[in-house]
CSV table of C-alpha atoms in Angstrom, one decimal:
chain,number,residue,atom,x,y,z
C,226,UNK,CA,0.4,4.4,-19.7
C,227,UNK,CA,-2.3,6.9,-18.7
C,228,UNK,CA,0.1,9.8,-18.5
C,229,UNK,CA,1.6,8.7,-21.7
C,230,UNK,CA,-1.7,9.3,-23.5
C,231,UNK,CA,-2.6,5.5,-23.7
C,232,UNK,CA,-6.2,4.9,-22.8
C,233,UNK,CA,-5.3,1.4,-21.6
C,234,UNK,CA,-3.8,3.1,-18.6
C,235,UNK,CA,-7.3,3.6,-17.3
C,236,UNK,CA,-7.4,-0.2,-16.8
C,237,UNK,CA,-6.0,-0.7,-13.4
C,238,UNK,CA,-4.3,-4.0,-13.8
C,239,UNK,CA,-4.3,-5.9,-10.5
C,240,UNK,CA,-6.4,-3.2,-8.9
C,241,UNK,CA,-10.1,-2.7,-8.4
C,242,UNK,CA,-12.0,-3.7,-11.6
C,243,UNK,CA,-14.8,-1.3,-10.9
C,244,UNK,CA,-13.0,1.9,-10.5
C,245,UNK,CA,-14.0,4.8,-12.7
C,246,UNK,CA,-11.4,6.1,-15.0
C,247,UNK,CA,-9.4,9.3,-14.0
C,248,UNK,CA,-11.6,12.3,-13.9
C,249,UNK,CA,-10.1,15.9,-14.5
C,250,UNK,CA,-13.2,18.1,-13.9
C,251,UNK,CA,-13.4,19.0,-10.3
C,252,UNK,CA,-15.9,17.0,-8.1
C,253,UNK,CA,-17.9,15.6,-11.0
C,254,UNK,CA,-16.8,12.2,-9.6
C,255,UNK,CA,-18.8,12.8,-6.5
C,256,UNK,CA,-22.1,12.8,-8.3
C,257,UNK,CA,-21.1,9.9,-10.5
C,258,UNK,CA,-20.3,7.9,-7.2
C,259,UNK,CA,-23.8,8.8,-5.9
C,260,UNK,CA,-25.4,7.3,-9.0
C,261,UNK,CA,-23.3,4.2,-8.6
C,262,UNK,CA,-24.4,4.0,-5.0
C,263,UNK,CA,-28.0,4.3,-6.0
C,264,UNK,CA,-27.5,1.5,-8.4
C,265,UNK,CA,-26.0,-0.8,-5.7
C,266,UNK,CA,-29.0,-0.1,-3.5
C,267,UNK,CA,-31.6,-0.7,-6.2
C,268,UNK,CA,-29.8,-4.0,-7.1
C,269,UNK,CA,-29.5,-4.9,-3.4
C,270,UNK,CA,-25.8,-5.3,-3.8
C,271,UNK,CA,-23.5,-5.4,-0.8
C,272,UNK,CA,-21.2,-2.7,-2.2
C,273,UNK,CA,-20.5,0.9,-1.4
C,274,UNK,CA,-19.3,3.8,-3.6
C,275,UNK,CA,-16.3,6.0,-2.6
C,276,UNK,CA,-15.3,9.3,-4.1
C,277,UNK,CA,-12.5,11.7,-3.1
C,278,UNK,CA,-12.0,15.4,-3.8
C,279,UNK,CA,-10.1,18.2,-2.4
C,280,UNK,CA,-11.0,21.0,-0.1
C,281,UNK,CA,-11.8,23.3,-3.0
C,282,UNK,CA,-13.8,20.6,-4.7
C,283,UNK,CA,-16.1,20.5,-1.8
C,284,UNK,CA,-17.3,23.9,-2.8
C,285,UNK,CA,-18.6,22.6,-6.2
C,286,UNK,CA,-22.3,22.1,-6.9
C,287,UNK,CA,-21.6,18.5,-7.9
C,288,UNK,CA,-20.4,17.8,-4.3
C,289,UNK,CA,-23.5,19.3,-2.8
C,290,UNK,CA,-25.8,17.4,-5.2
C,291,UNK,CA,-24.1,14.2,-4.2
C,292,UNK,CA,-24.6,15.0,-0.5
C,293,UNK,CA,-28.2,15.7,-1.1
C,294,UNK,CA,-28.9,12.7,-3.2
C,295,UNK,CA,-27.0,10.4,-0.7
C,296,UNK,CA,-29.1,11.8,2.1
C,297,UNK,CA,-32.5,11.7,0.3
C,298,UNK,CA,-32.1,8.1,-0.8
C,299,UNK,CA,-29.9,6.9,2.2
C,300,UNK,CA,-27.2,5.8,-0.2
C,301,UNK,CA,-24.1,3.6,0.6
C,302,UNK,CA,-21.8,6.5,-0.3
C,303,UNK,CA,-18.6,7.7,1.3
C,304,UNK,CA,-17.4,11.1,0.3
C,305,UNK,CA,-13.7,11.8,1.2
C,306,UNK,CA,-12.7,15.5,1.3
C,307,UNK,CA,-8.9,15.8,1.3
C,308,UNK,CA,-8.4,19.1,3.1
C,309,UNK,CA,-4.8,20.0,2.4
C,310,UNK,CA,-5.3,23.7,3.1
C,311,UNK,CA,-5.1,25.0,-0.5
C,312,UNK,CA,-7.3,24.8,-3.7
C,313,UNK,CA,-4.4,25.6,-5.9
C,314,UNK,CA,-3.6,29.2,-4.7
C,315,UNK,CA,-6.8,29.8,-2.7
C,316,UNK,CA,-6.5,29.1,1.0
C,317,UNK,CA,-9.0,27.1,3.0
C,318,UNK,CA,-10.3,30.2,4.9
C,319,UNK,CA,-11.2,31.9,1.6
C,320,UNK,CA,-13.1,29.0,0.2
C,321,UNK,CA,-16.0,28.6,2.5
C,322,UNK,CA,-17.7,30.0,5.7
C,323,UNK,CA,-18.1,26.5,7.1
C,324,UNK,CA,-16.2,25.9,10.3
C,325,UNK,CA,-15.2,22.5,9.0
C,326,UNK,CA,-15.5,20.7,5.7
C,327,UNK,CA,-16.9,17.6,7.4
C,328,UNK,CA,-20.0,19.4,8.5
C,329,UNK,CA,-21.1,20.2,4.9
C,330,UNK,CA,-22.8,16.8,5.1
C,331,UNK,CA,-25.1,17.7,7.9
C,332,UNK,CA,-27.6,19.6,5.7
C,333,UNK,CA,-28.0,16.5,3.6
C,334,UNK,CA,-28.6,14.2,6.6
C,335,UNK,CA,-25.2,12.4,6.3
C,336,UNK,CA,-22.9,11.3,9.0
C,337,UNK,CA,-19.8,13.5,9.3
C,338,UNK,CA,-16.3,12.8,10.5
C,339,UNK,CA,-13.2,14.9,10.7
C,340,UNK,CA,-10.0,12.8,10.7
C,341,UNK,CA,-6.3,13.6,11.1
C,342,UNK,CA,-5.4,12.8,7.5
C,343,UNK,CA,-1.7,12.5,8.4
C,344,UNK,CA,-2.4,9.5,10.7
C,345,UNK,CA,-2.7,6.4,8.7
C,346,UNK,CA,-4.4,4.4,11.5
C,347,UNK,CA,-7.0,7.2,12.0
C,348,UNK,CA,-7.6,7.3,8.3
C,349,UNK,CA,-8.2,3.5,8.1
C,350,UNK,CA,-10.5,3.7,11.2
C,351,UNK,CA,-12.5,6.6,9.7
C,352,UNK,CA,-13.0,4.6,6.4
C,353,UNK,CA,-13.9,1.5,8.4
C,354,UNK,CA,-16.7,3.3,10.3
C,355,UNK,CA,-18.1,4.9,7.3
C,356,UNK,CA,-18.0,1.7,5.2
C,357,UNK,CA,-19.7,-0.3,8.0
C,358,UNK,CA,-22.4,2.3,8.3
C,359,UNK,CA,-23.0,2.3,4.6
C,360,UNK,CA,-23.1,-1.6,4.4
C,361,UNK,CA,-25.7,-1.7,7.2
C,362,UNK,CA,-28.0,0.6,5.2
C,363,UNK,CA,-27.4,3.5,7.6
C,364,UNK,CA,-26.6,6.0,4.8
C,365,UNK,CA,-23.7,8.0,3.6
C,366,UNK,CA,-20.8,9.8,5.3
C,367,UNK,CA,-18.7,12.8,4.5
C,368,UNK,CA,-15.2,12.4,5.9
C,369,UNK,CA,-12.8,15.4,6.0
C,370,UNK,CA,-9.1,14.3,6.2
C,371,UNK,CA,-7.1,17.2,7.5
C,372,UNK,CA,-3.6,17.2,5.9
C,373,UNK,CA,-1.3,19.6,4.1
C,374,UNK,CA,-0.1,19.9,0.6
C,375,UNK,CA,3.7,19.9,0.8
C,376,UNK,CA,4.5,20.4,-2.9
C,377,UNK,CA,3.2,22.5,-5.7
C,378,UNK,CA,-0.4,21.9,-6.8
C,379,UNK,CA,0.9,20.7,-10.4
C,380,UNK,CA,4.0,21.1,-12.4
C,381,UNK,CA,2.6,24.3,-13.7
C,382,UNK,CA,2.2,25.8,-10.2
C,383,UNK,CA,4.8,27.6,-8.0
C,384,UNK,CA,3.4,27.7,-4.5
C,385,UNK,CA,6.2,29.9,-3.3
C,386,UNK,CA,4.2,32.8,-4.8
C,387,UNK,CA,1.4,32.4,-2.2
C,388,UNK,CA,2.8,30.3,0.7
C,389,UNK,CA,5.6,31.2,3.1
C,390,UNK,CA,8.4,28.9,4.0
C,391,UNK,CA,7.4,28.8,7.7
C,392,UNK,CA,4.0,27.3,6.8
C,393,UNK,CA,5.5,24.6,4.6
C,394,UNK,CA,8.1,23.8,7.2
C,395,UNK,CA,5.5,23.3,9.8
C,396,UNK,CA,3.6,21.0,7.4
C,397,UNK,CA,6.8,18.8,6.9
C,398,UNK,CA,6.8,18.3,10.7
C,399,UNK,CA,3.3,16.6,10.4
C,400,UNK,CA,4.3,14.5,7.3
C,401,UNK,CA,2.4,11.2,7.5
C,402,UNK,CA,5.2,8.8,6.3
C,403,UNK,CA,7.6,10.1,8.9
C,404,UNK,CA,5.0,9.8,11.6
C,405,UNK,CA,4.3,6.3,10.5
C,406,UNK,CA,7.9,5.4,10.5
C,407,UNK,CA,8.4,6.7,14.0
C,408,UNK,CA,5.4,4.8,15.5
C,409,UNK,CA,6.3,1.5,13.7
C,410,UNK,CA,10.0,1.8,14.9
C,411,UNK,CA,8.7,2.5,18.5
C,412,UNK,CA,6.5,-0.7,18.2
C,413,UNK,CA,9.6,-2.8,17.2
C,414,UNK,CA,7.9,-3.4,13.7
C,415,UNK,CA,10.4,-1.4,11.6
C,416,UNK,CA,14.0,-0.6,11.4
C,417,UNK,CA,16.6,1.2,9.2
C,418,UNK,CA,17.5,-2.3,7.8
C,419,UNK,CA,13.9,-3.1,7.0
C,420,UNK,CA,13.6,0.4,5.2
C,421,UNK,CA,16.8,-0.1,3.3
C,422,UNK,CA,15.7,-3.5,2.0
C,423,UNK,CA,12.3,-2.1,1.3
C,424,UNK,CA,13.6,0.9,-0.8
C,425,UNK,CA,15.8,-1.6,-2.8
C,426,UNK,CA,12.8,-3.8,-3.6
C,427,UNK,CA,10.8,-0.7,-4.6
C,428,UNK,CA,13.5,0.6,-6.9
C,429,UNK,CA,13.6,-2.9,-8.7
C,430,UNK,CA,9.8,-2.8,-9.1
C,431,UNK,CA,9.8,0.7,-10.3
C,432,UNK,CA,12.4,-0.3,-13.0
C,433,UNK,CA,10.3,-3.2,-14.0
C,434,UNK,CA,7.3,-1.1,-14.5
C,435,UNK,CA,9.2,1.6,-16.3
C,436,UNK,CA,10.7,-0.9,-18.7
C,437,UNK,CA,7.4,-2.7,-19.2
C,438,UNK,CA,5.9,0.8,-20.2
C,439,UNK,CA,8.8,1.6,-22.6
C,440,UNK,CA,8.5,-1.9,-24.3
C,441,UNK,CA,4.7,-1.5,-24.7
C,442,UNK,CA,3.8,-1.1,-28.5
C,443,UNK,CA,2.4,2.3,-29.4
C,444,UNK,CA,-1.3,2.2,-30.1
C,445,UNK,CA,-2.5,2.9,-33.6
C,446,UNK,CA,-3.9,6.5,-34.2
C,447,UNK,CA,-7.5,5.2,-34.3
C,448,UNK,CA,-7.3,4.3,-30.6
C,449,UNK,CA,-8.0,7.8,-29.7
C,450,UNK,CA,-11.5,7.3,-31.0
C,451,UNK,CA,-12.1,3.7,-30.0
C,452,UNK,CA,-12.6,4.3,-26.3
C,453,UNK,CA,-15.0,7.2,-26.3
C,454,UNK,CA,-18.4,5.5,-27.2
C,455,UNK,CA,-19.8,2.1,-27.4
C,456,UNK,CA,-21.7,3.2,-30.4
C,457,UNK,CA,-19.7,6.0,-32.0
C,458,UNK,CA,-21.7,8.7,-33.9
C,459,UNK,CA,-21.2,9.0,-37.7
C,460,UNK,CA,-19.1,12.2,-37.3
C,461,UNK,CA,-16.7,10.4,-35.1
C,462,UNK,CA,-16.4,7.5,-37.4
C,463,UNK,CA,-15.6,9.9,-40.2
C,464,UNK,CA,-12.8,11.5,-38.1
C,465,UNK,CA,-11.5,8.1,-37.4
C,466,UNK,CA,-11.3,7.2,-41.1
C,467,UNK,CA,-9.7,10.4,-41.9
C,468,UNK,CA,-7.0,9.9,-39.3
C,469,UNK,CA,-6.3,6.4,-40.6
C,470,UNK,CA,-6.1,7.8,-44.1
C,471,UNK,CA,-3.7,10.5,-43.1
C,472,UNK,CA,-1.3,7.8,-42.0
C,473,UNK,CA,-1.6,6.3,-45.5
C,474,UNK,CA,-3.3,3.1,-44.2
C,475,UNK,CA,-6.7,3.6,-45.7
């Protein structure tokens, strides 16, 4: 629904009720999360705020401001930097002089971790440690998850123009789902039969969701105005009325 332009897609049905909606500007979510973390602390709530950005996003001023505020106020904040090697066409080595992205948290007084982002168990453990510290009042953490972007950045991107095939091939050898399958199979917890059944179940669930989306009534034109402000300004209300009138419903 979100990708179809329906604002109701920002309501994650069945998921966390307190997630912020999707954010397109780079790394602004980090500063928003630090504000949420400050709110949790002032209200003495047993909650933590988590924000994720890419390697390029960790070079934005919003990220550094979030680091600084989290350190200054000892906030329950976890900043996850997904280091996939490329900020669109800009390689990691051209983005920053820092030896690691995790260490960017040091200047703010935050705890810093660098994790193999292609290892699901390591990722879970890194998040567990950071969450536990935050809930104990020990402050925030910057976690760098080292991974690799196997595909194009977006549908408007052609990564073949700036990456060679050998680099991408090496990235596929560290692909996390393959590694997880190999490990689970070795532990006797997964098999080809399990995977075949799982894929069939996933296919059915995808079909259900697609059909549910296709059968969802289209929102009226005024919906594009109704989710912007709790108290819309007069000029927005005028535009809303004009949009309705243009459809001949005024």
